[in-house]
XYZ file of N, CA and C in Angstrom:
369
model
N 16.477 3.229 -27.919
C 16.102 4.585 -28.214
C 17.230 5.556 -27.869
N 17.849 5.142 -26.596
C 19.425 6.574 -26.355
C 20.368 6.125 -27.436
N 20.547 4.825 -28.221
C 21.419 5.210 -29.335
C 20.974 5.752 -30.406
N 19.939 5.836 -30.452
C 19.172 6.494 -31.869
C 19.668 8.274 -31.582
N 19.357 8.283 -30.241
C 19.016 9.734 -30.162
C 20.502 10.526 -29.909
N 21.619 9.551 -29.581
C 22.754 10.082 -29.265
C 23.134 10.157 -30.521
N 23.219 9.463 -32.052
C 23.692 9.515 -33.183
C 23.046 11.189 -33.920
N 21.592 10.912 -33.324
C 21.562 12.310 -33.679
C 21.996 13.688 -32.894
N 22.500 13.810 -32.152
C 23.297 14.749 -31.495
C 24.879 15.003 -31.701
N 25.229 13.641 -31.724
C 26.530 13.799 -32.156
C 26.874 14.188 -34.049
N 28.056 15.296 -34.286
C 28.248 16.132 -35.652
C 26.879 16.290 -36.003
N 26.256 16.566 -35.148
C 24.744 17.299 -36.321
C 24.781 18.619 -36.401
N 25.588 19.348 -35.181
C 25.653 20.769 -35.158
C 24.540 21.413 -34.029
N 24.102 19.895 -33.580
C 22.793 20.444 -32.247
C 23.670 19.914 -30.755
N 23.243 20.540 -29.997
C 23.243 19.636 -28.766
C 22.194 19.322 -28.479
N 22.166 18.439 -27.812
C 21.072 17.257 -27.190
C 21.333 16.492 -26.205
N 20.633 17.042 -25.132
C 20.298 16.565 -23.620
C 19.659 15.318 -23.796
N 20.138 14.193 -23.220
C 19.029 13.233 -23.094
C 18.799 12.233 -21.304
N 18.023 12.716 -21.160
C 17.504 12.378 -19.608
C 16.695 11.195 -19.914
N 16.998 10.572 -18.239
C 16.755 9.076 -18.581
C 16.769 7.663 -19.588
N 18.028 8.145 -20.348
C 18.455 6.499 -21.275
C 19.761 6.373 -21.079
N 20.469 6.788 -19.812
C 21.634 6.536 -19.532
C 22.121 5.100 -18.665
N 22.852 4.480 -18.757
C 22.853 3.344 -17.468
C 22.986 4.143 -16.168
N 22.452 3.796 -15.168
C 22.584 4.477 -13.511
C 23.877 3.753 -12.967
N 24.223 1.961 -13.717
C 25.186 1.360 -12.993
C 26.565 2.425 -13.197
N 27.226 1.998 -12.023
C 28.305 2.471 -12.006
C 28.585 3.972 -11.557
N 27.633 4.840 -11.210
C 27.112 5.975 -11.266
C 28.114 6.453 -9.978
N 27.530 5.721 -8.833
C 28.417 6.052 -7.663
C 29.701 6.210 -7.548
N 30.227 4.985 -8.384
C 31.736 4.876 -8.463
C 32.531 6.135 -9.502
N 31.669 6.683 -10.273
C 31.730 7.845 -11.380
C 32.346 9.136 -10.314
N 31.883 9.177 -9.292
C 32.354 10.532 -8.653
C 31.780 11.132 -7.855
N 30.093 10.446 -7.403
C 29.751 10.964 -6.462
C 28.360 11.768 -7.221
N 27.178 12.174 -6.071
C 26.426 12.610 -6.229
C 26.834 14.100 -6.576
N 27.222 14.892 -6.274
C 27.482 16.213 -7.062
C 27.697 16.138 -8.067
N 28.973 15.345 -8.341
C 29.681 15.496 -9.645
C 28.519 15.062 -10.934
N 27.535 14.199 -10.381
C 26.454 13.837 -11.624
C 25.622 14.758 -11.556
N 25.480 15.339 -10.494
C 24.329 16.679 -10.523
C 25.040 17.654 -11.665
N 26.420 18.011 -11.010
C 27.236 19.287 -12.180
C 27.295 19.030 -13.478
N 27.249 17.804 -14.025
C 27.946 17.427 -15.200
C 26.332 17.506 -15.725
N 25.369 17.039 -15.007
C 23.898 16.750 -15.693
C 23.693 18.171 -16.248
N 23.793 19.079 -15.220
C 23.389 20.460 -15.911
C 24.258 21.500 -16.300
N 25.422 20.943 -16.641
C 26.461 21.236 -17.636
C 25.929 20.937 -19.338
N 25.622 19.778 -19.495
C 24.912 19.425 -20.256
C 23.627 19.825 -20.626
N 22.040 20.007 -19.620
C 21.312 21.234 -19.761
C 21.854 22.458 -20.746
N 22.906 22.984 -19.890
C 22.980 24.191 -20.190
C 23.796 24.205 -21.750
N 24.192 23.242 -22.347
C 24.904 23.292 -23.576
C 23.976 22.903 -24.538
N 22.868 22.346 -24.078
C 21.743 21.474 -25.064
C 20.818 21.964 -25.947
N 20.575 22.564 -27.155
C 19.553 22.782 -27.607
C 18.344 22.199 -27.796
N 18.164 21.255 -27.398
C 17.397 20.196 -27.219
C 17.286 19.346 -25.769
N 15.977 19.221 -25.305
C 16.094 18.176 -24.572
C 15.349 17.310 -24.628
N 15.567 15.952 -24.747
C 14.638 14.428 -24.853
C 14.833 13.245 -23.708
N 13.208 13.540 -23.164
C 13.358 12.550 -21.731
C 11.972 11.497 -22.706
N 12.500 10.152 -21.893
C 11.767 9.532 -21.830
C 11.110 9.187 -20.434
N 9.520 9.792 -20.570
C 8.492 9.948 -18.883
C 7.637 8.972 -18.577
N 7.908 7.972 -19.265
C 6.841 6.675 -19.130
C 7.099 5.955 -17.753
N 8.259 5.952 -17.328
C 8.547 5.981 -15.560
C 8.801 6.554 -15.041
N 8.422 7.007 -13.913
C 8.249 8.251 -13.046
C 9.758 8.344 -12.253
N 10.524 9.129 -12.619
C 11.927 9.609 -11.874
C 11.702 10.991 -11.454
N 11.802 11.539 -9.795
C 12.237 12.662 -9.632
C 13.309 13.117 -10.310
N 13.807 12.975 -10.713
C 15.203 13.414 -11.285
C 15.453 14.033 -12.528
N 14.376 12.685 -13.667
C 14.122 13.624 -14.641
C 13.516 14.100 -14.656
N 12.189 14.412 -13.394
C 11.628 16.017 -13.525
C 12.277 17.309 -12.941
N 13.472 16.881 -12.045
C 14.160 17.918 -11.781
C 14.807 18.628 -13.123
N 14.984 18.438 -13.834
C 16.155 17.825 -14.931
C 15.181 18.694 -16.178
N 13.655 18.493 -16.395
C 12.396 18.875 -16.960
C 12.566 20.720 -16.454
N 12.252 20.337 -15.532
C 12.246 21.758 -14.803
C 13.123 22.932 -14.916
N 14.723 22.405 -15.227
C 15.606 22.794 -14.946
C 15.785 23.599 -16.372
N 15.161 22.598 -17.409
C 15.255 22.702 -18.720
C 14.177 23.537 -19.157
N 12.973 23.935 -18.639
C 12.068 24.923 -18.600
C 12.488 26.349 -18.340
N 13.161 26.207 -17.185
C 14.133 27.680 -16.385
C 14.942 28.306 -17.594
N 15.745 27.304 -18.330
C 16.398 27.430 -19.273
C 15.813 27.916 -20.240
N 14.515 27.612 -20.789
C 13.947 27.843 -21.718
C 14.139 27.056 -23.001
N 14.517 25.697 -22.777
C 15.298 25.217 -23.938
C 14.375 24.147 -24.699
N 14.197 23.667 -25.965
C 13.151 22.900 -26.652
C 12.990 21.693 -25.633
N 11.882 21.059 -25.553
C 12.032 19.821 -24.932
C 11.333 19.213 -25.756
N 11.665 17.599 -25.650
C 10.497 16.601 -26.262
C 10.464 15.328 -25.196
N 9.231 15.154 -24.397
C 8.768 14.199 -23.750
C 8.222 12.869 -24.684
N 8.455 11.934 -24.280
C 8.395 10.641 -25.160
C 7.601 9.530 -23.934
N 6.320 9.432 -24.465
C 5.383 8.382 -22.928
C 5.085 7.519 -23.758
N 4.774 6.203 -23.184
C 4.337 4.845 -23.604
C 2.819 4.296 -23.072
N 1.874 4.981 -23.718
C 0.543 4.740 -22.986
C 0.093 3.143 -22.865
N 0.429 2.749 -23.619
C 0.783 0.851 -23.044
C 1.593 0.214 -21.520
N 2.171 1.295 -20.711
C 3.000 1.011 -19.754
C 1.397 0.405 -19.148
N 0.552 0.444 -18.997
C -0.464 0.768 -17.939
C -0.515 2.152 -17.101
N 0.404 3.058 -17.273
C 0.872 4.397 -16.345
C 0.206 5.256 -16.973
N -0.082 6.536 -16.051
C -0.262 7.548 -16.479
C 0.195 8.654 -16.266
N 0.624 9.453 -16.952
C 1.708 10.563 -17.641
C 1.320 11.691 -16.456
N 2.130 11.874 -15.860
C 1.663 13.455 -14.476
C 1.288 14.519 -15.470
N 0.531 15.087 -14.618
C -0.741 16.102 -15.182
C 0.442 17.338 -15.283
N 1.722 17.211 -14.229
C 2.285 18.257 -14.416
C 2.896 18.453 -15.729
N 3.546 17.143 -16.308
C 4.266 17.229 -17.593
C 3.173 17.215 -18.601
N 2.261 16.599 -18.695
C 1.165 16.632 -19.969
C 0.803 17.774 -20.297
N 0.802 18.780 -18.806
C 0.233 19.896 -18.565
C 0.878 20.593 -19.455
N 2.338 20.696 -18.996
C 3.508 21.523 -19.676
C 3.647 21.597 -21.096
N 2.645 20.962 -21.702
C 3.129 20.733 -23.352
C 2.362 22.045 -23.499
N 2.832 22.722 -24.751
C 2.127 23.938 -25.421
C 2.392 23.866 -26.787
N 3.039 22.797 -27.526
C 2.375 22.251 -28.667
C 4.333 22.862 -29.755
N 4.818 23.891 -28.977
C 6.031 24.194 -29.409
C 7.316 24.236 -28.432
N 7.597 24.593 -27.494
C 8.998 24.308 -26.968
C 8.717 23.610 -25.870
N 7.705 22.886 -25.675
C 7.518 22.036 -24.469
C 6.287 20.552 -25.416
N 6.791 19.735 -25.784
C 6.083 19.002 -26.371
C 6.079 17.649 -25.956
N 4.561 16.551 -25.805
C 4.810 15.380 -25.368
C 4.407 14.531 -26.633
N 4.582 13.350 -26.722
C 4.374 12.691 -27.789
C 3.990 10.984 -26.689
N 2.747 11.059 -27.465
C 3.122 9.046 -26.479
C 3.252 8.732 -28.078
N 3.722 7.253 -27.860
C 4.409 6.180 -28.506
C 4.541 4.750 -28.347
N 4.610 4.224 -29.567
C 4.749 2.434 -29.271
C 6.118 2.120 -29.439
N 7.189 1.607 -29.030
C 7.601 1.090 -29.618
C 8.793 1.272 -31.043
N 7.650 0.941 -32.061
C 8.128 0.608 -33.177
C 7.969 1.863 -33.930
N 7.303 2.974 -33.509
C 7.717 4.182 -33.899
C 8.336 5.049 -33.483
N 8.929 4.971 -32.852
C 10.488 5.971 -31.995
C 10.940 6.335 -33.181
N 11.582 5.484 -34.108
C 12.265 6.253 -35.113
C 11.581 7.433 -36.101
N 10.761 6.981 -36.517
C 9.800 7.885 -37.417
C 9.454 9.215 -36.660
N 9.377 8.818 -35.402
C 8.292 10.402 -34.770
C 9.799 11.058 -34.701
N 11.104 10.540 -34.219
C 11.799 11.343 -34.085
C 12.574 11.896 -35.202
N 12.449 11.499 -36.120
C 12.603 11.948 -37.794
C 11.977 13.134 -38.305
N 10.256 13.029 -37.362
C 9.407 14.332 -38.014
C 10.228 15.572 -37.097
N 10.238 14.951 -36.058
C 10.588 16.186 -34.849
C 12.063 17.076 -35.255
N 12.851 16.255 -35.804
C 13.943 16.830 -35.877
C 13.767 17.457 -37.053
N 13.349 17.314 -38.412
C 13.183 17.936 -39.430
C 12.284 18.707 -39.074
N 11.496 18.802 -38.471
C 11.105 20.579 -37.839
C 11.727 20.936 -36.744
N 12.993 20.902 -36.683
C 13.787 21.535 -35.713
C 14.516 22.770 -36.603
N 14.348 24.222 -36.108
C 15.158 25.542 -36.868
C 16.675 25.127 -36.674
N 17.248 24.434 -35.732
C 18.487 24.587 -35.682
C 19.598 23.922 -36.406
């Protein structure tokens, strides 16, 4: 799903944040805990878009959620109601159907839902 979603960010003319489909390996050796904090919301702040996947629970990408709320910037949450998990009341909460939106999903439709989403994107 992060190469699907990075092809669409890259020359589309959007930016696009994507929280949680990054590898973590190697992370430390990258530069240190600041430097991934700065660069994370360097990125925030350039993103017209943001797409987390919340089907596992990371403080981080709700810091990251949050951060992107402050901002005011589109989000799209992506949950897997097959995990056995259930989705925090805070993020389900947060959907309002336009710049804060959740979507659960199987699978084998990642591509399609994110096809509708982006063709109703203004930007």
């Amino acid at each position: 799903m992060g190469d699907q979603l990075r092809r669409r960010g890259r020359g589309s003319g959007r930016g696009l944040a994507l929280t949680s489909f990054s590898s973590s390996t190697g992370e430390e050796a990258a530069g240190g805990d600041r430097l991934i904090h700065e660069r994370d919301l360097a990125w925030l702040q350039e993103a017209d878009v943001v797409v987390a996947e919340v089907t596992q629970p990371s403080l981080g990408v709700g810091y990251e959620l949050g951060r992107a709320v402050a901002l005011n910037k589109r989000i799209l949450c992506l949950f897997r109601p097959q995990s056995g998990r259930v989705l925090s009341a805070m993020i389900r909460g947060a959907a309002d159907g336009s710049r804060f939106q959740v979507l659960d999903y199987e699978e084998g439709q990642v591509e399609a839902m994110l096809d509708r989403y982006f063709e109703g994107d203004p930007s």
